[in-house]
Amino acid sequence: MKHIAIVAPCGQSNMSSVACIVGAFEILSDANLFWKKKGGRDSYKIEIVGISDRTEFSNGLVTIKPHADINTLQKTNLVVIPSLIRDYEQALEGNKLIVDWITRQYKQGAEIASMCTGAFMLAAAGLLNGKNCSTHWSAENTFRTLFPGVHLKTHSTITYEAGIYTNGGAYSFLNLLIYLIEKYYDRQTAIYCSKLFQIEIDRQYQSGFSIFSGQKLHDDEEIRRAQEYIESKISEKISIDEISSRLSIGRRNFDRRFIKATGNSPLEYAQRVKVEAAKKAFENSRKTIHEVMYEVGYSDLKAFREVFRKITGMSPLAYRSRYNKEIDVPRK
């Protein structure tokens, strides 16, 4: 029988971690049961694993009793890592034994799946160097600062590369579970679990949920000034050449430094700033697509739609319909 190990972190977690652990165990167990009923072979033994016989969460509000100790579990096929607490360095320090065990399992051929900020554990182990990775959009700045060698893709709900799965923030771990079920069982089992637990299948992007606040956790003061200038000119068409000239930095060097500091090119950063302003306008006003487009410095509707969709994964109209219910209420 094959094996799936769901990690219970050693105290460095929160209630979101509990949701990931319990949700993974329940949904994978039901997938296993469905698979067996329809005659599937090679089912999985699914266990919660840790380094103690009891793991407490939220000051003892919830206690989980792992099925197995990692010190006695020599081999597994898949390791599932839940989200971690917001104090990532503390979380990593408190889970060194688990990180070492995960690394050994990966070297022995196991696949690894991290949920939300669980990606910090993988990155700390060096397993994500040079690879694509997703995590919660709110952790983007911190992650880029701590792990510059990882290719962060926060627009993606799920990434997969070299036997490592990562996923976006919060409860999008449910989408990762459906994805894993299709990989480890089959499409029919994934559809069944999707319907049973009412989880959207084949969701690819978390961009529509993100809130862009600008990546300023760096030490390049001139690039920070460029960011502030871009953010002050939302309603204007911005010339990147003009900005680099204002700072007396050659364009190629300016682009290189900007990408190193923020993870985005200057053009991408300007687009994200403008789209974030447009999103807020769609959420909080009755303005038309054209009105918002002009407010954020675009005059070409096709170009605006393309940039908006690239960043959010949705059209401007679809975004406004989803997040602003007042537009359906008749004016008095």
Coordinates of C-alpha atoms in Angstrom, one line a residue:
M1 CA 0.0 0.0 0.0
K2 CA 1.3 3.5 -0.9
H3 CA 1.4 6.3 1.7
I4 CA 0.5 10.0 2.0
A5 CA 1.8 11.9 5.0
I6 CA 0.1 15.1 6.2
V7 CA 2.5 17.1 8.4
A8 CA 1.4 18.5 11.8
P9 CA 3.9 21.3 12.5
C10 CA 5.4 21.5 16.0
G11 CA 3.4 24.3 17.6
Q12 CA 4.5 26.9 15.0
S13 CA 1.1 27.2 13.4
N14 CA -2.4 28.6 13.7
M15 CA -6.0 27.7 13.0
S16 CA -5.5 27.9 9.2
S17 CA -2.9 25.1 9.7
V18 CA -5.6 23.0 11.5
A19 CA -8.0 23.6 8.5
C20 CA -5.3 22.4 6.1
I21 CA -4.5 19.3 8.1
V22 CA -8.1 18.3 8.9
G23 CA -9.3 19.2 5.4
A24 CA -6.6 17.3 3.7
F25 CA -7.2 14.2 5.9
E26 CA -10.9 14.2 5.3
I27 CA -10.9 14.9 1.6
L28 CA -8.1 12.5 0.8
S29 CA -9.8 9.8 2.9
D30 CA -13.0 10.2 1.0
A31 CA -11.1 10.0 -2.3
N32 CA -9.5 6.8 -1.1
L33 CA -12.9 5.3 -0.2
F34 CA -14.5 6.3 -3.5
W35 CA -11.5 4.8 -5.3
K36 CA -11.8 1.5 -3.5
K37 CA -15.6 1.3 -4.1
K38 CA -15.1 1.7 -7.9
G39 CA -12.5 -1.1 -7.9
G40 CA -9.4 1.0 -7.9
R41 CA -6.1 -0.6 -7.0
D42 CA -3.1 0.7 -5.1
S43 CA -5.0 2.8 -2.6
Y44 CA -3.1 5.0 -0.1
K45 CA -2.6 4.8 3.6
I46 CA -3.2 8.4 4.8
E47 CA -1.7 9.5 8.0
I48 CA -1.1 12.7 9.9
V49 CA 2.5 12.8 11.0
G50 CA 4.6 14.8 13.5
I51 CA 7.3 14.7 16.1
S52 CA 5.2 14.4 19.2
D53 CA 2.1 12.4 20.2
R54 CA 0.0 15.6 20.6
T55 CA 0.2 18.8 18.7
E56 CA -1.6 21.8 20.1
F57 CA -3.0 24.8 18.1
S58 CA -4.2 28.2 19.2
N59 CA -3.0 27.9 22.8
G60 CA -4.6 24.5 23.3
L61 CA -7.9 25.3 21.7
V62 CA -7.5 22.4 19.3
T63 CA -5.3 19.3 19.7
I64 CA -4.3 16.9 17.0
K65 CA -2.9 13.4 17.7
P66 CA -0.7 12.4 14.8
H67 CA -1.0 8.8 13.6
A68 CA 2.7 8.4 13.2
D69 CA 6.1 9.8 14.4
I70 CA 8.3 11.0 11.5
N71 CA 11.2 9.2 13.3
T72 CA 9.6 5.9 12.6
L73 CA 8.2 6.6 9.2
Q74 CA 10.9 5.7 6.8
K75 CA 9.2 6.2 3.4
T76 CA 6.1 8.0 2.0
N77 CA 5.0 8.8 -1.5
L78 CA 3.6 12.3 -0.8
V79 CA 4.2 14.8 1.9
V80 CA 1.5 17.5 2.5
I81 CA 2.7 20.6 4.3
P82 CA 0.0 22.9 5.8
S83 CA 0.2 26.7 6.2
L84 CA 2.5 28.2 8.9
I85 CA 2.2 31.1 11.3
R86 CA 3.0 34.6 10.1
D87 CA 6.2 34.7 12.1
Y88 CA 7.9 32.6 9.4
E89 CA 11.4 32.6 10.9
Q90 CA 10.0 31.3 14.2
A91 CA 8.0 28.7 12.4
L92 CA 11.0 27.5 10.5
E93 CA 13.2 27.3 13.6
G94 CA 10.6 25.3 15.5
N95 CA 10.2 22.8 12.7
K96 CA 13.9 22.0 11.9
L97 CA 13.4 18.2 12.5
I98 CA 10.4 18.1 10.2
V99 CA 12.2 20.1 7.5
D100 CA 15.1 17.7 7.6
W101 CA 12.7 14.7 7.4
I102 CA 10.9 16.3 4.4
T103 CA 14.2 16.8 2.7
R104 CA 15.2 13.2 3.2
Q105 CA 11.8 12.0 1.9
Y106 CA 12.2 14.2 -1.2
K107 CA 15.6 12.8 -1.9
Q108 CA 14.2 9.3 -1.6
G109 CA 11.6 10.0 -4.3
A110 CA 8.6 11.4 -2.4
E111 CA 6.6 14.3 -3.9
I112 CA 6.0 17.3 -1.7
A113 CA 2.9 19.5 -1.6
S114 CA 2.8 22.8 0.3
M115 CA -0.3 24.8 1.2
C116 CA -0.3 28.6 1.4
T117 CA 2.7 29.7 3.6
G118 CA 3.9 26.2 4.0
A119 CA 6.1 27.1 1.0
F120 CA 8.4 28.9 3.4
M121 CA 9.3 25.6 4.9
L122 CA 10.2 24.2 1.5
A123 CA 12.2 27.3 0.6
A124 CA 14.1 27.2 3.9
A125 CA 15.1 23.7 3.1
G126 CA 16.5 24.8 -0.2
L127 CA 14.1 22.6 -2.2
L128 CA 12.6 25.5 -4.2
N129 CA 15.9 27.1 -5.4
G130 CA 15.5 27.9 -9.1
K131 CA 11.9 26.5 -9.1
N132 CA 8.5 28.1 -9.6
C133 CA 6.4 28.5 -6.4
S134 CA 3.2 30.0 -5.2
T135 CA 2.1 31.2 -1.8
H136 CA -0.3 33.6 -0.2
W137 CA -0.3 37.0 -2.0
S138 CA 0.0 38.8 1.3
A139 CA 3.4 37.0 2.0
E140 CA 4.8 37.9 -1.4
N141 CA 7.1 40.7 -0.2
T142 CA 8.5 38.8 2.7
F143 CA 9.0 35.6 0.6
R144 CA 10.9 37.5 -2.2
T145 CA 13.2 39.1 0.4
L146 CA 14.0 35.8 2.2
F147 CA 14.3 33.6 -0.9
P148 CA 15.4 35.6 -3.9
G149 CA 16.5 32.4 -5.7
V150 CA 12.9 31.1 -5.9
H151 CA 10.7 32.0 -8.9
L152 CA 7.6 33.3 -7.1
K153 CA 4.3 33.0 -9.1
T154 CA 1.7 34.5 -6.7
H155 CA -0.9 34.8 -9.6
S156 CA -1.0 31.0 -9.7
T157 CA -3.3 28.9 -7.5
I158 CA -1.0 25.8 -8.1
T159 CA 2.5 25.3 -9.4
Y160 CA 4.2 21.9 -10.1
E161 CA 7.9 21.4 -10.8
A162 CA 10.3 18.5 -10.2
G163 CA 8.0 16.6 -7.8
I164 CA 7.0 19.7 -5.8
Y165 CA 3.5 21.2 -5.7
T166 CA 2.8 24.6 -4.1
N167 CA -0.4 26.6 -3.9
G168 CA -1.8 30.0 -3.2
G169 CA -3.3 31.5 -0.1
A170 CA -5.8 30.5 2.6
Y171 CA -8.5 28.1 1.6
S172 CA -7.2 27.6 -1.9
F173 CA -5.6 24.5 -0.4
L174 CA -8.9 22.9 -1.3
N175 CA -8.1 23.4 -5.0
L176 CA -4.7 21.8 -4.5
L177 CA -6.3 18.8 -2.9
I178 CA -8.6 18.3 -5.9
Y179 CA -5.6 18.7 -8.2
L180 CA -3.7 16.1 -6.2
I181 CA -6.6 13.6 -6.2
E182 CA -6.7 13.7 -10.0
K183 CA -3.0 13.1 -10.1
Y184 CA -2.9 10.3 -7.5
Y185 CA -6.3 8.7 -8.3
D186 CA -8.0 9.8 -11.5
R187 CA -10.3 12.5 -13.0
Q188 CA -13.5 10.7 -12.0
T189 CA -12.4 10.6 -8.3
A190 CA -11.4 14.3 -8.5
I191 CA -14.8 15.3 -9.9
Y192 CA -16.6 13.3 -7.2
C193 CA -14.7 15.0 -4.4
S194 CA -15.2 18.4 -6.1
K195 CA -18.9 17.8 -6.1
L196 CA -19.0 16.2 -2.6
F197 CA -17.1 19.1 -0.9
Q198 CA -18.3 21.8 -3.4
I199 CA -14.8 22.8 -4.4
E200 CA -14.3 24.5 -7.8
I201 CA -12.3 22.2 -10.0
D202 CA -9.5 23.3 -12.4
R203 CA -9.1 26.7 -10.8
Q204 CA -5.8 28.1 -12.0
Y205 CA -5.4 31.7 -10.7
Q206 CA -5.6 33.5 -7.3
S207 CA -4.9 36.8 -8.9
G208 CA -8.5 38.0 -8.5
F209 CA -8.2 37.8 -4.7
S210 CA -4.9 39.6 -4.3
I211 CA -4.4 43.1 -3.0
F212 CA -1.3 44.8 -4.4
S213 CA 0.5 47.0 -1.8
G214 CA 3.9 47.4 -3.5
Q215 CA 7.1 45.6 -2.7
K216 CA 9.1 47.9 -0.6
L217 CA 11.1 45.5 1.6
H218 CA 14.4 46.4 0.0
D219 CA 17.3 48.8 0.5
D220 CA 17.5 50.5 -2.8
E221 CA 16.4 54.0 -2.0
E222 CA 16.3 55.3 -5.6
I223 CA 14.1 52.4 -6.7
R224 CA 11.8 53.2 -3.7
R225 CA 11.6 56.8 -5.0
A226 CA 10.7 55.4 -8.4
Q227 CA 7.9 53.3 -6.9
E228 CA 6.5 56.3 -5.0
Y229 CA 6.6 58.3 -8.2
I230 CA 4.7 55.6 -10.1
E231 CA 2.1 55.4 -7.4
S232 CA 1.6 59.2 -7.4
K233 CA 0.8 59.2 -11.2
I234 CA -2.0 56.6 -11.4
S235 CA -4.1 58.7 -13.7
E236 CA -1.3 59.5 -16.1
K237 CA 0.5 57.6 -18.8
I238 CA 3.9 56.9 -17.3
S239 CA 7.2 56.9 -19.3
I240 CA 9.7 54.5 -17.8
D241 CA 12.5 56.3 -19.7
E242 CA 11.5 59.5 -18.1
I243 CA 11.6 58.0 -14.6
S244 CA 15.1 56.5 -15.1
S245 CA 16.3 59.8 -16.5
R246 CA 14.9 61.7 -13.5
L247 CA 17.0 59.4 -11.3
S248 CA 20.0 59.7 -13.5
I249 CA 20.1 55.9 -14.0
G250 CA 20.6 54.3 -17.3
R251 CA 17.5 52.5 -18.6
R252 CA 19.0 49.0 -18.6
N253 CA 20.5 49.4 -15.2
F254 CA 17.3 50.9 -13.9
D255 CA 15.3 47.9 -15.1
R256 CA 17.8 45.5 -13.6
R257 CA 17.7 47.2 -10.2
F258 CA 13.9 47.5 -10.2
I259 CA 13.4 43.8 -10.9
K260 CA 15.9 42.9 -8.2
A261 CA 14.2 45.1 -5.6
T262 CA 10.6 44.4 -6.4
G263 CA 10.3 41.2 -8.5
N264 CA 8.6 43.2 -11.2
S265 CA 9.9 45.2 -14.2
P266 CA 9.0 49.0 -14.0
L267 CA 6.3 48.5 -16.6
E268 CA 4.8 45.5 -14.7
Y269 CA 4.9 47.5 -11.5
A270 CA 3.1 50.4 -13.0
Q271 CA 0.5 48.1 -14.5
R272 CA -0.2 46.4 -11.1
V273 CA -0.5 49.8 -9.4
K274 CA -3.1 51.0 -12.0
V275 CA -5.0 47.8 -11.9
E276 CA -5.2 47.8 -8.1
A277 CA -6.6 51.3 -8.3
A278 CA -9.1 50.1 -10.9
K279 CA -10.1 47.2 -8.7
K280 CA -10.9 49.5 -5.8
A281 CA -13.0 51.7 -8.1
F282 CA -15.0 48.8 -9.4
E283 CA -15.6 47.5 -5.8
N284 CA -16.7 50.8 -4.3
S285 CA -18.4 52.9 -7.0
R286 CA -20.9 52.7 -9.8
K287 CA -18.4 54.0 -12.4
T288 CA -18.4 52.5 -15.8
I289 CA -15.6 50.5 -17.3
H290 CA -14.6 53.5 -19.4
E291 CA -14.7 55.9 -16.5
V292 CA -12.4 53.8 -14.4
M293 CA -10.2 53.1 -17.4
Y294 CA -9.6 56.8 -17.9
E295 CA -9.0 57.4 -14.2
V296 CA -6.1 55.0 -14.2
G297 CA -4.4 56.4 -17.2
Y298 CA -5.6 54.2 -20.1
S299 CA -7.3 55.5 -23.2
D300 CA -7.5 52.2 -25.2
L301 CA -10.2 49.8 -23.9
K302 CA -8.6 46.8 -25.5
A303 CA -5.3 47.5 -23.9
F304 CA -6.9 48.1 -20.5
R305 CA -8.9 44.8 -20.7
E306 CA -5.8 42.9 -21.6
V307 CA -3.7 44.2 -18.8
F308 CA -6.5 43.8 -16.3
R309 CA -7.1 40.2 -17.3
K310 CA -3.4 39.4 -17.3
I311 CA -3.1 40.6 -13.7
T312 CA -6.4 39.5 -12.2
G313 CA -7.3 36.6 -14.4
M314 CA -10.7 38.2 -15.0
S315 CA -12.2 40.9 -17.3
P316 CA -13.0 44.3 -15.8
L317 CA -16.7 43.6 -16.2
A318 CA -16.5 40.2 -14.6
Y319 CA -14.5 41.7 -11.7
R320 CA -17.0 44.5 -11.1
S321 CA -19.9 42.0 -11.3
R322 CA -18.3 39.7 -8.7
Y323 CA -17.3 42.4 -6.1
N324 CA -19.8 45.2 -6.5
K325 CA -23.3 44.0 -5.9
E326 CA -24.6 47.6 -5.8
I327 CA -24.5 47.8 -9.5
D328 CA -27.5 45.5 -9.7
V329 CA -29.5 47.8 -7.3
P330 CA -31.6 50.3 -9.2
R331 CA -30.8 54.0 -8.5
K332 CA -33.5 55.9 -6.6

